[in-house]
Amino acid sequence: MHRLGLVRDIDLALHLPLRYEDETRLSRLSRLRDGEAALVEGVVQDSRVESRGRRQLLVRLQEDPDGGDRGGELTLRFLNFHSGQQRQMAPGTRLRVRGELRGGFLGREMVHPVVRAVAEGEPLSASLTPVYPTSAGLPQAYLRKAVASGLHRAVLAEVLPPEAIPPGLPPLKEALRFLHHPPPGTDLEALHERHHPAWQRLKYDELLAQQISQQQARVERGRLTAPALRVAAGGLYEALLGVLPFALTGAQQRVVEEIAADLAGEGLDTTRPMHRLLQGDVGAGKTVVAALAAAVAIDAGWQCALMAPTEILAEQHFRKLVGWLLPLLEARGRTVAWLTGSRKGKARAQMVERVASGEAALVVGTHAVIQDDVHYARLGLAIVDEQHRFGVHQRLALRRKLAGGLEPHLLMMSATPIPRTLAMSYYADLDVSTIDELPPGRTPIVTKVFVDGRREEIVARIRDEAAGGRQVYWVCPLIEEAEEPPEGREPATAALAREQPALRNVIETHAMLEQALPGLAVGLVHGRLKAADKAAVMARFSAGELAVLVATTVIEVGVDVPNASLMVIEHAERFGLSQLHQLRGRVGRGSQASACVLLYSPPLSDSGKQRLKAMVETTDGFEIARRDLEIRGPGEFMGERQSGDAMLRFADLQEDEALLRAARQAAAALLRDHPEAAARHVSRWLGTKAELLKA
Ligand code: ADP
Ligand code: MG
């Protein structure tokens, strides 16, 4: 519960259901259609274990055996079971069973239903049964009880003055009771879409808490000081511009100036710390901007730390940057320190020493750069790549790396664009720079959609690319069969997912390609590999030693191998649109024509069709973000959140833009006229997390 942040009663009250199960009524088997989920009741007639290719427990249930019409029959099928379960479902037991009805080989059946033994005539629930997001080891039934009692105990009196609440929204207490325990007959569809006024109230309150605390943070940050960092004539910044193999685009130039102005301050030795988000589509060229910002800090006599969320990114993405800067630094008697999880022992100690002595002007790595024992001589600027993949704690730790009452400047980079106006109204405490132009000379990536059967053609295409000296990515959605079930899903569903024969996995695909492409080196990288092994494979691919790289989404962001010209994505229908866009962005980074092939297996859902269509029709990240929102509708990809709003649990920045604007205004008015109400509201919503928001 602690891990889920469920500490106070109010936390429990605000832990809202993912969905609901209707146990307020029993269905008759004869009325149910194939594919319908329902609660039914019956008595076990017999139960036996069979081996139809695989050991399974089959329990035959008779609905209403003593009644006049004898009711219907139903088979329960369990592929994973233990002997205790079999005993619980012994003949003669009355069971209440919830699951999805299927017309199976054995007649009507439910696979892995949720089963409970009941007495005859046991009463049904009075309200819909909530299903909460949970994590491994925390049973749903336990959590349900805890939330119910937390909700009961929590003090939910209104803390906001009436003028701070938009008209038409119910009181908080009412909204919460409704959302946890909707009465029978509630339109679950509407509830799921989160348009119900009860949902609106929750979202509004959440956004209001964010806005209040960010507006406060902005005021507080104005009182903090950071060193003023200015470009030195004849320094690293100028030298770097001199060695770059290309000219900056207009957009790059503009954002570099925005950053340099923040760092320089207004002519004094200190200024307020920069807190800037640099967003730009995949391939827009954020890395060079980061390098130039680092050069400014180093010119001014300070250190710069660069942090990426994974070791692959740290090594791959920053290699180019370090390649530019290292010779220039060494010519000035300075160097670079690498800090990643896989660098240990003596090597690490040496790096840590370089950081502490200040010999390392640039410190590059994963979260290892902020570990407690890493002390900086003079950290002036911290740059965080793919900022949405970092926890706020890590960003806070980075900021604390500078002693003496000064704060380092903070530059965060993100490839998940959100419209600029929206970003600015949400991030009250963040300035936003956007690179809205791609480097010249890029041939647009051609995207094609193929049904999965046509593999020979694609394999032939790979041969062509390789013959021309170019490289290929092949991305698969799954690592291997036994993947952890996603959070909040029940194990039974995961077991079903495992059964899906259509899920090709990355290991099989690798074997298939090795066989189909004799003479070509095919590499394999996935999340289960050790960091050092991953890095080694990536290094070989970067160096051009591998023609093909079979990978999971570990390569999703940041990897930069300009020689790669073909991206094949298997089971593309299983990926979200923004993820597909990120993956496609791994090719088309050089001047040669590149292509992206999306393989799918029919049947395609409507939204799946639209996602693939959007990919074919546009390569513009902002347009993709807009389409994504249009297609997915709220809730479809729960948990897949846009950058930066990881702190939002209920509201969706684009979907709830109107609520956001209302909250923004109300926050300013509250801080001015009712600061105590503002403080109470924030502490109710964010508790101890309020501090984190300022990171
Ligand atoms: P991202 O914004 O996705 O991090 P990168 O910084 O990795 O993009 O840049 C993508 C590729 O474009 C790199 O190979 C980089 O060297 C190149 N690049 C960046 N800026 C320019 C430019 N102004 N002109 C030409 N190529 C550029
Ligand atoms: Mg990048």
XYZ file of C-alpha atoms and ligand atoms in Angstrom:
723
model
C 0.000 0.000 0.000
C 2.875 2.278 0.750
C 4.314 1.693 -2.670
C 1.010 2.787 -4.187
C 1.143 5.949 -2.076
C -1.798 4.792 0.059
C -0.819 6.188 3.419
C -3.485 8.562 4.672
C -7.249 8.073 4.656
C -7.515 10.715 1.992
C -5.053 8.802 -0.202
C -7.333 5.796 0.029
C -10.384 7.898 -0.709
C -8.634 9.256 -3.800
C -7.599 5.821 -5.044
C -10.295 5.464 -7.661
C -11.470 2.311 -9.426
C -10.054 1.315 -12.777
C -13.401 -0.238 -13.631
C -16.383 -1.901 -12.027
C -17.907 -5.304 -11.901
C -21.609 -5.700 -11.754
C -22.460 -8.064 -8.923
C -25.778 -6.419 -8.273
C -27.612 -8.912 -10.438
C -27.332 -12.507 -11.546
C -27.694 -13.321 -15.211
C -29.452 -16.363 -16.615
C -27.198 -18.384 -18.871
C -29.923 -18.712 -21.481
C -30.054 -14.918 -21.899
C -26.312 -14.412 -22.334
C -24.692 -13.862 -25.660
C -21.262 -15.097 -26.673
C -18.539 -12.759 -25.443
C -20.714 -11.171 -22.774
C -19.278 -10.791 -19.274
C -21.669 -11.659 -16.481
C -22.233 -13.057 -13.036
C -23.987 -16.420 -12.938
C -24.650 -19.004 -10.269
C -24.813 -22.768 -10.320
C -23.972 -26.006 -8.565
C -20.922 -28.092 -9.440
C -21.901 -31.378 -11.091
C -18.444 -32.729 -11.607
C -14.866 -31.589 -11.777
C -11.981 -33.333 -13.475
C -8.460 -32.777 -14.679
C -7.808 -33.485 -18.325
C -4.832 -33.283 -20.614
C -5.876 -31.827 -23.928
C -2.410 -30.891 -25.021
C -2.067 -29.236 -21.685
C -3.245 -30.101 -18.158
C -6.475 -28.332 -17.348
C -9.212 -28.381 -14.763
C -12.754 -28.638 -16.117
C -15.665 -27.924 -13.787
C -19.196 -28.548 -15.002
C -21.797 -26.283 -13.480
C -25.563 -26.669 -13.552
C -27.601 -23.533 -13.156
C -30.528 -23.963 -10.769
C -30.459 -27.808 -10.555
C -33.537 -28.002 -8.312
C -35.585 -25.459 -10.256
C -38.316 -26.358 -12.715
C -36.482 -25.726 -15.969
C -33.089 -26.998 -14.659
C -31.434 -23.922 -16.183
C -28.369 -24.004 -18.400
C -25.034 -25.718 -18.212
C -21.644 -24.145 -18.138
C -18.084 -25.454 -18.135
C -15.374 -23.596 -16.245
C -11.920 -24.106 -17.688
C -8.720 -23.460 -15.695
C -5.338 -23.811 -17.321
C -3.405 -22.754 -14.273
C -4.759 -24.182 -11.078
C -3.724 -25.737 -7.838
C -5.191 -28.677 -5.996
C -6.767 -26.389 -3.368
C -8.846 -24.800 -6.092
C -10.022 -28.167 -7.245
C -11.138 -29.007 -3.717
C -13.002 -25.693 -3.420
C -15.017 -26.616 -6.478
C -15.994 -30.110 -5.438
C -19.315 -31.517 -6.734
C -22.319 -30.158 -4.873
C -20.727 -26.748 -4.173
C -22.783 -23.719 -5.138
C -20.626 -21.200 -6.976
C -21.052 -17.628 -8.034
C -18.977 -17.194 -11.149
C -17.987 -14.072 -13.015
C -16.397 -14.227 -16.414
C -16.855 -13.952 -20.112
C -19.096 -16.451 -21.816
C -17.747 -18.288 -24.821
C -19.223 -20.891 -27.070
C -16.333 -23.301 -26.815
C -15.481 -26.765 -28.047
C -17.129 -28.180 -24.924
C -20.293 -26.132 -25.254
C -20.668 -22.912 -23.318
C -17.714 -22.135 -21.131
C -15.839 -19.543 -19.155
C -12.051 -19.574 -19.124
C -10.479 -18.563 -15.828
C -13.597 -17.030 -14.303
C -13.538 -15.462 -10.850
C -15.222 -17.974 -8.581
C -16.706 -17.749 -5.110
C -18.521 -20.429 -3.108
C -21.859 -19.134 -1.772
C -24.837 -20.359 0.212
C -28.168 -20.629 -1.532
C -29.950 -17.275 -1.572
C -26.870 -15.271 -0.573
C -27.684 -11.555 -1.125
C -26.182 -9.633 -4.059
C -24.168 -6.393 -3.765
C -26.099 -3.167 -3.348
C -23.742 -1.214 -5.585
C -21.308 -1.928 -8.389
C -18.096 -3.543 -7.237
C -15.029 -1.365 -7.742
C -11.820 -2.827 -9.170
C -8.807 -0.818 -8.050
C -5.384 -0.437 -9.573
C -3.121 -2.578 -7.461
C 0.344 -4.033 -7.549
C 1.828 -7.459 -7.112
C 1.174 -8.943 -3.697
C -1.738 -6.696 -2.792
C -4.959 -8.659 -3.245
C -7.924 -6.811 -4.716
C -10.250 -7.927 -1.906
C -7.934 -6.539 0.770
C -7.450 -3.275 -1.074
C -11.207 -2.947 -1.584
C -11.807 -3.182 2.157
C -9.001 -0.763 2.950
C -10.327 1.803 0.485
C -13.875 1.467 1.794
C -12.778 2.143 5.352
C -10.418 4.928 4.281
C -13.290 6.548 2.409
C -15.479 6.194 5.469
C -12.933 7.796 7.803
C -11.549 10.499 5.523
C -12.558 14.057 6.288
C -14.077 15.239 3.061
C -15.571 18.552 4.086
C -15.277 21.210 1.381
C -12.148 23.344 1.863
C -12.689 25.556 -1.188
C -14.833 28.672 -1.172
C -17.857 28.257 -3.496
C -16.505 30.692 -6.075
C -13.488 28.441 -6.615
C -15.681 25.556 -7.811
C -17.071 25.671 -11.362
C -20.859 25.512 -11.521
C -22.448 22.111 -11.999
C -19.805 20.098 -10.166
C -20.930 18.077 -7.128
C -19.354 18.384 -3.668
C -16.181 16.336 -3.322
C -17.665 13.965 -0.781
C -20.614 13.150 -3.003
C -18.385 12.715 -6.052
C -16.090 10.278 -4.254
C -18.881 8.165 -2.791
C -20.428 7.897 -6.219
C -17.200 6.925 -7.960
C -16.288 4.242 -5.451
C -19.752 2.729 -5.194
C -21.973 3.637 -8.123
C -25.580 2.516 -7.665
C -26.941 -0.364 -9.790
C -27.932 0.734 -13.276
C -25.234 3.403 -13.546
C -24.087 3.849 -17.132
C -20.659 2.267 -16.918
C -19.694 3.495 -20.344
C -20.141 7.140 -19.314
C -18.307 6.479 -16.096
C -15.449 4.867 -17.930
C -15.139 7.855 -20.240
C -14.797 10.110 -17.240
C -17.276 12.723 -18.443
C -19.557 12.251 -15.474
C -19.727 15.345 -13.213
C -18.268 13.297 -10.355
C -15.187 12.652 -12.503
C -15.054 16.278 -13.580
C -14.955 17.350 -9.953
C -12.060 15.030 -9.204
C -10.117 16.160 -12.243
C -10.747 19.793 -11.472
C -9.577 19.443 -7.889
C -6.477 17.646 -9.025
C -5.613 20.284 -11.608
C -6.279 23.013 -9.077
C -3.822 21.462 -6.628
C -1.198 21.248 -9.382
C -1.735 24.824 -10.425
C -1.593 26.185 -6.906
C 1.596 24.381 -6.080
C 3.275 25.250 -9.377
C 2.349 28.895 -9.129
C 3.765 28.904 -5.619
C 6.891 27.140 -6.776
C 7.432 29.787 -9.414
C 7.318 32.508 -6.794
C 9.691 30.564 -4.555
C 12.106 29.850 -7.372
C 12.328 33.567 -8.002
C 13.976 33.802 -4.593
C 16.574 31.093 -5.301
C 19.902 31.845 -6.859
C 22.043 30.063 -9.386
C 25.381 31.060 -10.840
C 25.121 33.300 -13.909
C 26.697 31.400 -16.822
C 27.933 33.336 -19.812
C 29.619 32.417 -23.072
C 33.321 33.257 -23.029
C 34.978 34.632 -26.149
C 37.326 32.039 -27.632
C 35.832 29.382 -25.368
C 34.303 25.969 -25.768
C 31.007 27.270 -27.125
C 32.640 28.953 -30.090
C 34.994 26.044 -30.619
C 32.064 23.630 -30.687
C 30.200 25.699 -33.266
C 33.386 25.572 -35.306
C 33.649 21.772 -35.349
C 30.010 20.865 -35.912
C 29.583 19.111 -39.259
C 26.404 21.107 -39.965
C 24.873 24.533 -39.438
C 22.190 24.942 -36.800
C 18.628 25.214 -38.052
C 16.756 28.424 -37.316
C 14.760 26.650 -34.625
C 17.903 25.279 -32.968
C 19.462 28.723 -33.020
C 16.399 30.251 -31.402
C 16.198 27.717 -28.548
C 19.946 27.965 -27.926
C 19.476 31.708 -27.502
C 16.535 31.194 -25.135
C 18.622 28.863 -22.998
C 21.710 31.060 -23.087
C 19.617 34.048 -21.979
C 18.282 32.085 -18.980
C 21.767 30.967 -18.007
C 23.316 34.408 -18.388
C 20.853 36.270 -16.214
C 20.914 40.017 -16.171
C 24.500 41.019 -15.713
C 25.013 40.020 -12.080
C 27.075 37.091 -10.742
C 23.965 35.180 -9.857
C 20.530 34.777 -11.365
C 17.442 32.698 -10.770
C 17.857 29.039 -11.731
C 16.692 28.096 -15.199
C 13.825 25.643 -15.266
C 13.242 24.976 -18.913
C 11.669 22.224 -20.976
C 13.174 21.721 -24.415
C 10.757 19.860 -26.623
C 11.263 18.816 -30.177
C 10.127 15.989 -32.375
C 12.239 12.884 -32.757
C 15.262 13.715 -34.849
C 14.771 17.469 -34.503
C 18.286 17.776 -33.106
C 18.034 18.327 -29.381
C 21.407 16.768 -28.646
C 23.432 19.541 -30.205
C 21.397 22.081 -28.267
C 22.275 20.203 -25.086
C 25.939 20.217 -26.097
C 25.906 23.967 -26.649
C 24.196 24.571 -23.313
C 26.853 22.400 -21.650
C 29.561 24.411 -23.393
C 28.157 27.654 -21.991
C 28.265 26.262 -18.454
C 31.787 24.923 -18.882
C 32.988 28.191 -20.410
C 31.730 29.959 -17.319
C 33.854 27.664 -15.158
C 31.154 25.241 -14.014
C 30.361 21.572 -14.535
C 27.491 20.132 -16.518
C 25.730 16.831 -15.731
C 23.830 14.988 -18.470
C 21.404 12.317 -17.460
C 19.487 9.780 -19.593
C 16.945 7.263 -18.292
C 18.657 4.101 -19.548
C 22.160 2.921 -20.074
C 21.531 2.409 -23.790
C 20.487 6.005 -24.103
C 23.308 7.328 -22.044
C 25.871 5.450 -24.102
C 24.290 5.799 -27.513
C 22.715 9.148 -27.402
C 25.501 11.041 -25.741
C 28.279 9.360 -27.662
C 27.992 11.913 -30.422
C 27.866 14.773 -27.976
C 30.922 13.547 -26.133
C 32.616 12.931 -29.457
C 32.278 16.620 -30.239
C 33.222 17.931 -26.828
C 35.918 15.589 -25.563
C 38.769 16.677 -27.882
C 37.933 20.307 -27.189
C 37.888 19.673 -23.446
C 41.120 17.712 -23.472
C 42.790 20.544 -25.325
C 41.850 22.645 -22.320
C 43.083 20.143 -19.719
C 39.587 18.986 -18.800
C 37.751 15.730 -19.427
C 34.472 13.786 -19.283
C 33.270 11.362 -16.602
C 30.910 8.491 -17.422
C 28.738 7.192 -14.630
C 26.375 4.306 -15.330
C 25.176 1.322 -13.344
C 27.494 -1.118 -15.049
C 30.640 0.883 -14.317
C 31.758 -0.350 -10.948
C 34.750 -0.710 -8.702
C 37.990 1.009 -9.622
C 36.699 2.460 -12.867
C 33.813 4.042 -11.047
C 35.957 5.343 -8.197
C 38.182 7.045 -10.720
C 35.197 8.711 -12.391
C 33.771 9.862 -9.065
C 37.150 11.346 -8.217
C 37.213 13.261 -11.504
C 33.810 14.714 -10.695
C 34.824 15.769 -7.215
C 38.078 17.357 -8.336
C 36.377 19.241 -11.144
C 38.679 17.656 -13.730
C 35.517 16.318 -15.379
C 33.782 19.307 -16.870
C 31.054 17.100 -18.253
C 29.463 14.208 -16.352
C 27.403 11.824 -18.464
C 25.325 8.844 -17.421
C 22.158 7.410 -15.975
C 20.754 8.159 -12.531
C 24.183 7.029 -11.326
C 25.257 10.662 -11.804
C 23.145 11.684 -8.817
C 24.017 8.947 -6.378
C 24.759 10.177 -2.892
C 28.479 9.553 -3.055
C 28.915 11.579 -6.236
C 30.024 15.033 -5.201
C 30.454 17.777 -7.712
C 33.126 20.416 -7.463
C 30.931 23.009 -9.183
C 27.727 21.773 -10.779
C 26.259 24.647 -12.759
C 23.872 22.956 -15.175
C 21.963 19.694 -15.158
C 20.425 18.377 -18.378
C 17.864 15.605 -18.218
C 16.988 13.777 -21.419
C 13.598 12.133 -21.872
C 12.564 13.854 -18.704
C 9.197 12.110 -18.444
C 10.978 8.834 -17.825
C 12.612 10.152 -14.685
C 11.029 10.278 -11.302
C 10.653 13.633 -9.700
C 12.835 12.395 -6.849
C 15.715 12.037 -9.229
C 15.298 15.531 -10.545
C 15.188 16.843 -6.991
C 18.364 14.966 -6.104
C 20.080 16.516 -9.094
C 19.171 19.951 -7.892
C 20.569 19.301 -4.452
C 23.998 18.544 -5.849
C 25.167 22.093 -5.437
C 26.038 23.412 -2.003
C 26.529 26.926 -0.737
C 22.984 28.210 -1.184
C 23.176 28.004 -4.954
C 21.095 25.821 -7.244
C 22.181 24.400 -10.584
C 20.221 25.349 -13.691
C 17.936 22.658 -15.028
C 17.231 21.840 -18.672
C 14.795 19.031 -19.404
C 14.417 17.519 -22.851
C 11.422 15.674 -24.202
C 10.496 14.185 -27.551
C 6.817 13.894 -26.715
C 5.485 17.189 -27.876
C 2.475 18.828 -26.374
C 1.138 21.996 -27.942
C 3.082 24.965 -26.721
C 0.173 27.001 -25.378
C -1.045 24.015 -23.433
C 2.405 23.307 -22.067
C 2.744 26.869 -20.915
C -0.580 26.970 -19.142
C 0.017 23.642 -17.451
C 3.622 24.094 -16.459
C 3.127 27.251 -14.526
C 6.633 26.787 -13.189
C 8.365 25.756 -16.375
C 9.509 27.704 -19.398
C 9.144 25.900 -22.692
C 11.368 25.990 -25.769
C 10.270 24.128 -28.871
C 12.316 22.993 -31.866
C 9.642 23.025 -34.527
C 11.763 22.412 -37.614
C 13.716 19.355 -38.756
C 17.297 19.621 -40.016
C 17.466 20.072 -43.784
C 18.186 17.293 -46.227
C 16.012 14.705 -44.583
C 14.075 12.603 -47.023
C 10.705 11.972 -45.437
C 10.318 8.433 -44.157
C 7.963 6.362 -46.280
C 5.643 4.279 -44.145
C 3.945 1.134 -45.434
C 1.496 -1.218 -43.813
C 1.627 -4.964 -44.516
C -0.355 -7.871 -43.274
C 1.899 -10.164 -41.287
C 1.988 -12.994 -43.821
C 4.130 -11.111 -46.335
C 7.422 -11.676 -44.612
C 9.416 -12.885 -47.619
C 9.078 -9.508 -49.284
C 10.364 -7.787 -46.205
C 13.235 -10.176 -45.771
C 14.154 -9.460 -49.401
C 14.004 -5.752 -48.687
C 16.338 -6.233 -45.728
C 18.813 -7.982 -48.014
C 18.708 -4.969 -50.353
C 19.339 -2.504 -47.557
C 22.220 -4.576 -46.232
C 23.701 -4.933 -49.710
C 23.733 -1.136 -49.913
C 25.595 -0.979 -46.591
C 22.592 0.243 -44.619
C 21.089 -1.169 -41.446
C 17.714 -2.363 -40.246
C 15.751 -2.434 -36.994
C 13.124 -5.078 -36.394
C 10.963 -4.375 -33.359
C 8.695 -6.882 -31.601
C 6.200 -6.167 -28.862
C 7.048 -8.984 -26.448
C 10.211 -10.306 -24.887
C 9.201 -13.872 -24.234
C 6.079 -15.732 -23.270
C 6.173 -15.322 -19.520
C 5.900 -11.584 -19.233
C 4.702 -10.010 -16.046
C 1.036 -9.114 -16.223
C 0.488 -5.360 -16.493
C -0.539 -3.694 -13.283
C -4.190 -3.721 -12.452
C -4.892 -6.660 -14.715
C -5.943 -9.862 -13.182
C -3.709 -12.869 -13.545
C -6.407 -14.773 -15.419
C -6.328 -12.219 -18.229
C -2.579 -12.389 -18.338
C -2.782 -16.153 -18.579
C -5.067 -15.731 -21.555
C -2.709 -13.262 -23.141
C 0.049 -15.818 -22.751
C -2.062 -18.297 -24.634
C -2.364 -16.062 -27.677
C -0.391 -17.947 -30.280
C -0.279 -14.808 -32.433
C 2.257 -13.130 -30.173
C 5.565 -13.725 -31.866
C 8.382 -13.007 -29.592
C 11.624 -11.327 -30.127
C 13.697 -14.434 -29.605
C 11.820 -16.441 -32.216
C 12.010 -13.572 -34.642
C 15.722 -13.291 -34.129
C 16.130 -16.995 -34.899
C 13.882 -16.667 -37.943
C 15.891 -13.755 -39.357
C 19.233 -15.410 -38.699
C 18.049 -18.349 -40.722
C 16.526 -16.252 -43.484
C 19.536 -13.976 -43.815
C 22.608 -16.204 -44.034
C 25.803 -14.214 -44.092
C 24.296 -11.187 -42.372
C 24.942 -10.399 -38.730
C 21.659 -10.195 -36.815
C 21.777 -8.826 -33.261
C 19.270 -9.134 -30.461
C 18.557 -6.705 -27.657
C 15.771 -6.743 -25.073
C 15.016 -5.654 -21.546
C 16.022 -8.934 -19.958
C 19.648 -8.619 -21.036
C 22.247 -7.339 -18.607
C 23.105 -3.684 -19.097
C 26.625 -4.487 -20.261
C 25.344 -7.001 -22.819
C 22.784 -4.516 -24.085
C 25.457 -1.870 -24.433
C 27.723 -4.298 -26.272
C 25.027 -5.180 -28.815
C 24.143 -1.525 -29.302
C 27.786 -0.647 -29.775
C 28.126 -3.302 -32.482
C 25.038 -1.979 -34.234
C 26.292 1.602 -34.023
C 29.635 0.553 -35.403
C 27.879 -1.065 -38.370
C 28.972 -4.594 -37.415
C 25.375 -5.762 -37.245
C 23.180 -5.446 -40.311
C 19.967 -6.105 -38.447
C 18.968 -5.429 -34.867
C 15.994 -7.314 -33.468
C 14.744 -5.449 -30.440
C 11.920 -4.760 -28.082
C 10.945 -1.205 -27.310
C 14.157 -0.735 -25.315
C 15.307 1.139 -28.393
C 12.247 3.368 -28.378
C 13.805 6.683 -27.591
C 17.024 8.466 -28.226
C 18.989 5.821 -30.072
C 20.782 7.504 -32.946
C 22.285 5.389 -35.711
C 21.983 7.544 -38.835
C 22.981 4.665 -41.100
C 19.813 2.738 -40.239
C 17.309 3.095 -43.049
C 14.600 0.527 -42.447
C 12.399 0.037 -39.408
C 10.159 -3.008 -39.294
C 7.597 -3.063 -36.516
C 5.908 -6.331 -35.879
C 2.381 -6.385 -34.452
C 2.240 -2.665 -35.006
C -1.429 -2.764 -34.050
C -0.411 -3.431 -30.470
C 1.538 -0.214 -30.074
C 0.196 3.188 -29.193
C 0.511 5.888 -31.795
C 3.105 7.965 -30.012
C 5.168 4.850 -29.418
C 5.031 3.969 -33.109
C 6.145 7.484 -33.919
C 9.074 7.241 -31.495
C 10.130 3.938 -32.979
C 9.871 5.199 -36.542
C 12.034 8.133 -35.500
C 14.995 5.723 -35.175
C 15.330 5.827 -38.974
C 15.416 8.779 -41.338
C 18.161 10.370 -39.276
C 20.626 10.593 -42.113
C 20.327 11.795 -45.673
C 19.421 8.457 -47.289
C 15.783 7.605 -47.992
C 14.317 5.579 -45.157
C 11.252 3.432 -44.744
C 9.113 2.090 -41.962
C 7.167 -1.121 -42.398
C 4.276 -1.767 -40.073
C 3.260 -5.419 -39.871
C -0.104 -6.294 -38.421
C -2.196 -9.375 -37.901
C -5.866 -9.108 -38.677
C -8.475 -8.485 -37.505
C -7.705 -4.835 -36.809
C -9.778 -2.917 -34.324
C -11.142 0.438 -35.432
C -8.632 2.384 -33.431
C -5.856 0.081 -34.598
C -6.800 0.862 -38.188
C -6.785 4.576 -37.483
C -3.392 4.447 -35.777
C -1.788 2.716 -38.735
C -3.490 5.153 -41.117
C -2.179 8.122 -39.160
C 1.330 6.679 -39.346
C 1.099 6.379 -43.125
C -0.335 9.852 -43.532
C 1.981 11.972 -41.407
C 5.457 12.065 -39.904
C 4.873 15.276 -37.949
C 5.086 14.675 -34.216
C 2.647 17.398 -33.286
C 0.096 16.103 -35.772
C 0.662 12.583 -34.420
C 0.040 13.815 -30.872
C -3.209 15.440 -32.017
C -4.415 12.337 -33.865
C -3.432 10.149 -30.971
C -5.740 12.019 -28.700
C -8.539 11.964 -31.234
C -8.254 8.223 -31.740
C -7.574 6.834 -28.356
C -10.237 8.628 -26.417
C -9.728 8.817 -22.713
C -8.820 5.750 -20.798
C -7.879 3.496 -23.674
C -4.190 3.578 -22.923
C -4.406 4.110 -19.243
C -1.015 4.437 -17.743
C 0.540 5.582 -20.982
C 0.814 9.203 -20.048
C 2.100 12.184 -21.946
C 5.372 13.720 -20.936
C 5.577 15.719 -17.786
C 2.124 15.029 -16.452
C 3.086 11.896 -14.577
C 1.836 13.660 -11.495
C -1.670 13.781 -12.941
C -3.716 10.732 -12.095
C -7.152 11.726 -13.258
C -7.030 14.689 -15.553
C -5.724 14.562 -19.091
C -4.039 17.730 -20.276
C -5.592 17.921 -23.701
C -8.900 16.300 -22.964
C -9.470 18.542 -19.972
C -8.106 21.762 -21.298
C -11.212 23.714 -20.248
C -10.905 22.449 -16.675
C -7.213 23.304 -16.736
C -7.928 26.902 -17.695
C -10.561 27.224 -14.979
C -8.153 25.716 -12.432
C -5.373 28.037 -13.490
C -7.469 31.134 -12.894
C -8.952 29.830 -9.671
C -5.465 29.012 -8.357
C -4.262 32.560 -8.850
C -7.387 33.966 -7.186
C -7.124 31.542 -4.266
C -3.465 32.334 -3.650
C -4.363 36.007 -3.607
C -7.625 35.958 -1.617
C -7.700 32.682 0.328
C -4.145 31.464 0.830
C -5.155 29.229 3.736
C -7.811 27.447 1.628
C -5.225 27.044 -1.127
C -2.784 25.463 1.334
C -5.418 23.074 2.707
C -6.421 22.027 -0.780
C -2.841 21.299 -1.781
C -2.102 19.302 1.310
C -5.269 17.237 0.861
C -4.345 16.404 -2.700
C -0.623 16.179 -2.694
C 0.289 15.634 0.932
C 3.981 15.103 1.111
C 4.194 15.069 -2.661
C 3.703 18.840 -2.805
C 7.453 19.294 -2.422
C 8.128 17.016 -5.348
C 6.140 19.132 -7.727
C 8.694 21.843 -7.500
C 11.387 19.668 -8.992
P 16.695 14.278 -31.137
O 16.052 15.627 -31.123
O 15.727 13.192 -31.464
O 17.478 14.002 -29.888
P 19.268 14.232 -32.371
O 19.834 15.334 -31.578
O 19.679 12.848 -32.012
O 17.691 14.311 -32.372
O 19.556 14.545 -33.903
C 19.200 13.663 -34.939
C 20.256 13.637 -36.002
O 20.268 14.875 -36.709
C 21.655 13.451 -35.466
O 22.332 12.546 -36.288
C 22.240 14.841 -35.504
O 23.632 14.831 -35.596
C 21.588 15.436 -36.732
N 21.443 16.902 -36.708
C 21.109 17.660 -35.646
N 21.031 18.975 -35.977
C 21.315 19.046 -37.299
C 21.391 20.140 -38.249
N 21.151 21.384 -37.886
N 21.699 19.816 -39.519
C 21.926 18.542 -39.886
N 21.886 17.487 -39.054
C 21.575 17.724 -37.779
Mg 17.427 12.609 -28.405
